[in-house]
Amino acid sequence: MTHWRISPANLGPAVSELLVTGEVGQNITVPCSYTVNEKSGTTSMCWGRGPCPASKCSETLVWTDGWKVTYQSHSKYVLRGKLHAGDVSLTIINAKEADSGTYCCRVEIPGLFNDQLTNLQVVIKKAPGSASEASFAETWPSVSASETPQTASGSYLSTSDYLEVTSSLQNESIPVHSQQHSEGAVYISAGVCVVFLVVLVLGLLLIRRYLHNMKKMSNFASSVAFWKPKRADNQSALEVEIHAEENIYTIH
């Protein structure tokens, strides 16, 4: 919830100061209003960052002509009050710590030095149990005394020791995993080499057997070619001998 208080004026009788506090992420309403004159009606006004200057607004955020907003520097700055009733309070949407600082509400009243000036000090703080604290609690969960590891002597380890041990174990698991990976690669390479050697030996044996068979077939062909002429010569000699014998018988 937004709170404010009025402090004594220090910039002249026409200037007042307000303190507005809020939390990050809230919609912070910075109050400002004026009395609508029945004769002149509503009037123009502006919101700016920093103390109210001698005229206009420095770092202007919003301008209104009394009935509608005519200028808006960013969509996070809105006027949700009834402008025709003089409610020109500024609402900061989803406020952040950077929105803290001095704001000026300047209502332009006709006449010399008649403007209504209000300096407002806005303070935006983080809410208790903010997201940063919650994320830290989730990252490092608390460890009860019953769950804390014990040493050999039976004394309990502190939380910091427990975190150091966990970190060291995680660091040691990395080289072990890499070592197992390298050993597996060596085994795979050795297996591929063995398979290649076996295939090579089998190929050599098949080639040798093929050459041996080709040699045997060549020898067999040579033998057949040699046997056929020899047989023909023997047959011719036999025929000559028979013919000779026939001639002998004829002489007698």
PDB file of N, CA and C in Angstrom, residues 140-151 155-159 161-163 165-166:
ATOM      1  N   TRP A 140      20.287 -23.451  -2.917  1.00  0.00           N
ATOM      2  CA  TRP A 140      20.978 -24.093  -1.795  1.00  0.00           C
ATOM      3  C   TRP A 140      19.954 -24.478  -0.741  1.00  0.00           C
ATOM      4  N   PRO A 141      19.315 -25.629  -0.870  1.00  0.00           N
ATOM      5  CA  PRO A 141      18.316 -26.053   0.115  1.00  0.00           C
ATOM      6  C   PRO A 141      18.970 -26.294   1.464  1.00  0.00           C
ATOM      7  N   SER A 142      18.194 -25.997   2.498  1.00  0.00           N
ATOM      8  CA  SER A 142      18.710 -26.191   3.846  1.00  0.00           C
ATOM      9  C   SER A 142      18.815 -27.674   4.165  1.00  0.00           C
ATOM     10  N   VAL A 143      19.795 -28.026   4.982  1.00  0.00           N
ATOM     11  CA  VAL A 143      20.047 -29.401   5.373  1.00  0.00           C
ATOM     12  C   VAL A 143      19.851 -29.509   6.878  1.00  0.00           C
ATOM     13  N   SER A 144      18.950 -30.379   7.305  1.00  0.00           N
ATOM     14  CA  SER A 144      18.695 -30.544   8.729  1.00  0.00           C
ATOM     15  C   SER A 144      19.827 -31.309   9.381  1.00  0.00           C
ATOM     16  N   ALA A 145      19.863 -31.267  10.717  1.00  0.00           N
ATOM     17  CA  ALA A 145      20.934 -31.926  11.458  1.00  0.00           C
ATOM     18  C   ALA A 145      20.902 -33.424  11.268  1.00  0.00           C
ATOM     19  N   SER A 146      19.689 -34.004  11.123  1.00  0.00           N
ATOM     20  CA  SER A 146      19.581 -35.451  10.956  1.00  0.00           C
ATOM     21  C   SER A 146      20.066 -35.908   9.592  1.00  0.00           C
ATOM     22  N   GLU A 147      20.044 -34.981   8.576  1.00  0.00           N
ATOM     23  CA  GLU A 147      20.466 -35.343   7.235  1.00  0.00           C
ATOM     24  C   GLU A 147      21.916 -34.995   6.963  1.00  0.00           C
ATOM     25  N   THR A 148      22.577 -34.279   7.887  1.00  0.00           N
ATOM     26  CA  THR A 148      23.950 -33.867   7.669  1.00  0.00           C
ATOM     27  C   THR A 148      24.869 -35.065   7.808  1.00  0.00           C
ATOM     28  N   PRO A 149      25.847 -35.280   6.862  1.00  0.00           N
ATOM     29  CA  PRO A 149      26.747 -36.424   6.949  1.00  0.00           C
ATOM     30  C   PRO A 149      27.599 -36.355   8.205  1.00  0.00           C
ATOM     31  N   GLN A 150      28.009 -37.528   8.722  1.00  0.00           N
ATOM     32  CA  GLN A 150      28.839 -37.619   9.891  1.00  0.00           C
ATOM     33  C   GLN A 150      30.232 -38.078   9.509  1.00  0.00           C
ATOM     34  N   THR A 151      31.214 -37.634  10.295  1.00  0.00           N
ATOM     35  CA  THR A 151      32.581 -38.086  10.114  1.00  0.00           C
ATOM     36  C   THR A 151      32.771 -39.412  10.818  1.00  0.00           C
ATOM     37  N   SER A 155      31.176 -36.813  14.706  1.00  0.00           N
ATOM     38  CA  SER A 155      30.828 -35.403  14.744  1.00  0.00           C
ATOM     39  C   SER A 155      30.172 -35.022  13.431  1.00  0.00           C
ATOM     40  N   TYR A 156      29.311 -34.011  13.468  1.00  0.00           N
ATOM     41  CA  TYR A 156      28.570 -33.594  12.280  1.00  0.00           C
ATOM     42  C   TYR A 156      29.394 -32.620  11.463  1.00  0.00           C
ATOM     43  N   LEU A 157      29.250 -32.731  10.130  1.00  0.00           N
ATOM     44  CA  LEU A 157      29.876 -31.768   9.233  1.00  0.00           C
ATOM     45  C   LEU A 157      28.997 -30.531   9.145  1.00  0.00           C
ATOM     46  N   SER A 158      29.625 -29.385   8.986  1.00  0.00           N
ATOM     47  CA  SER A 158      28.874 -28.153   8.802  1.00  0.00           C
ATOM     48  C   SER A 158      28.319 -28.105   7.380  1.00  0.00           C
ATOM     49  N   THR A 159      27.382 -27.162   7.168  1.00  0.00           N
ATOM     50  CA  THR A 159      26.793 -27.035   5.834  1.00  0.00           C
ATOM     51  C   THR A 159      27.826 -26.663   4.787  1.00  0.00           C
ATOM     52  N   ASP A 161      31.032 -27.438   4.858  1.00  0.00           N
ATOM     53  CA  ASP A 161      31.835 -28.628   4.560  1.00  0.00           C
ATOM     54  C   ASP A 161      31.074 -29.563   3.634  1.00  0.00           C
ATOM     55  N   TYR A 162      29.788 -29.695   3.892  1.00  0.00           N
ATOM     56  CA  TYR A 162      28.968 -30.572   3.054  1.00  0.00           C
ATOM     57  C   TYR A 162      28.951 -30.091   1.610  1.00  0.00           C
ATOM     58  N   LEU A 163      28.849 -28.765   1.399  1.00  0.00           N
ATOM     59  CA  LEU A 163      28.865 -28.220   0.049  1.00  0.00           C
ATOM     60  C   LEU A 163      30.209 -28.429  -0.606  1.00  0.00           C
ATOM     61  N   VAL A 165      32.355 -30.905   0.021  1.00  0.00           N
ATOM     62  CA  VAL A 165      32.470 -32.324  -0.318  1.00  0.00           C
ATOM     63  C   VAL A 165      31.681 -32.633  -1.582  1.00  0.00           C
ATOM     64  N   THR A 166      30.472 -32.091  -1.664  1.00  0.00           N
ATOM     65  CA  THR A 166      29.639 -32.317  -2.857  1.00  0.00           C
ATOM     66  C   THR A 166      30.309 -31.775  -4.106  1.00  0.00           C
TER      67      THR A 166
END
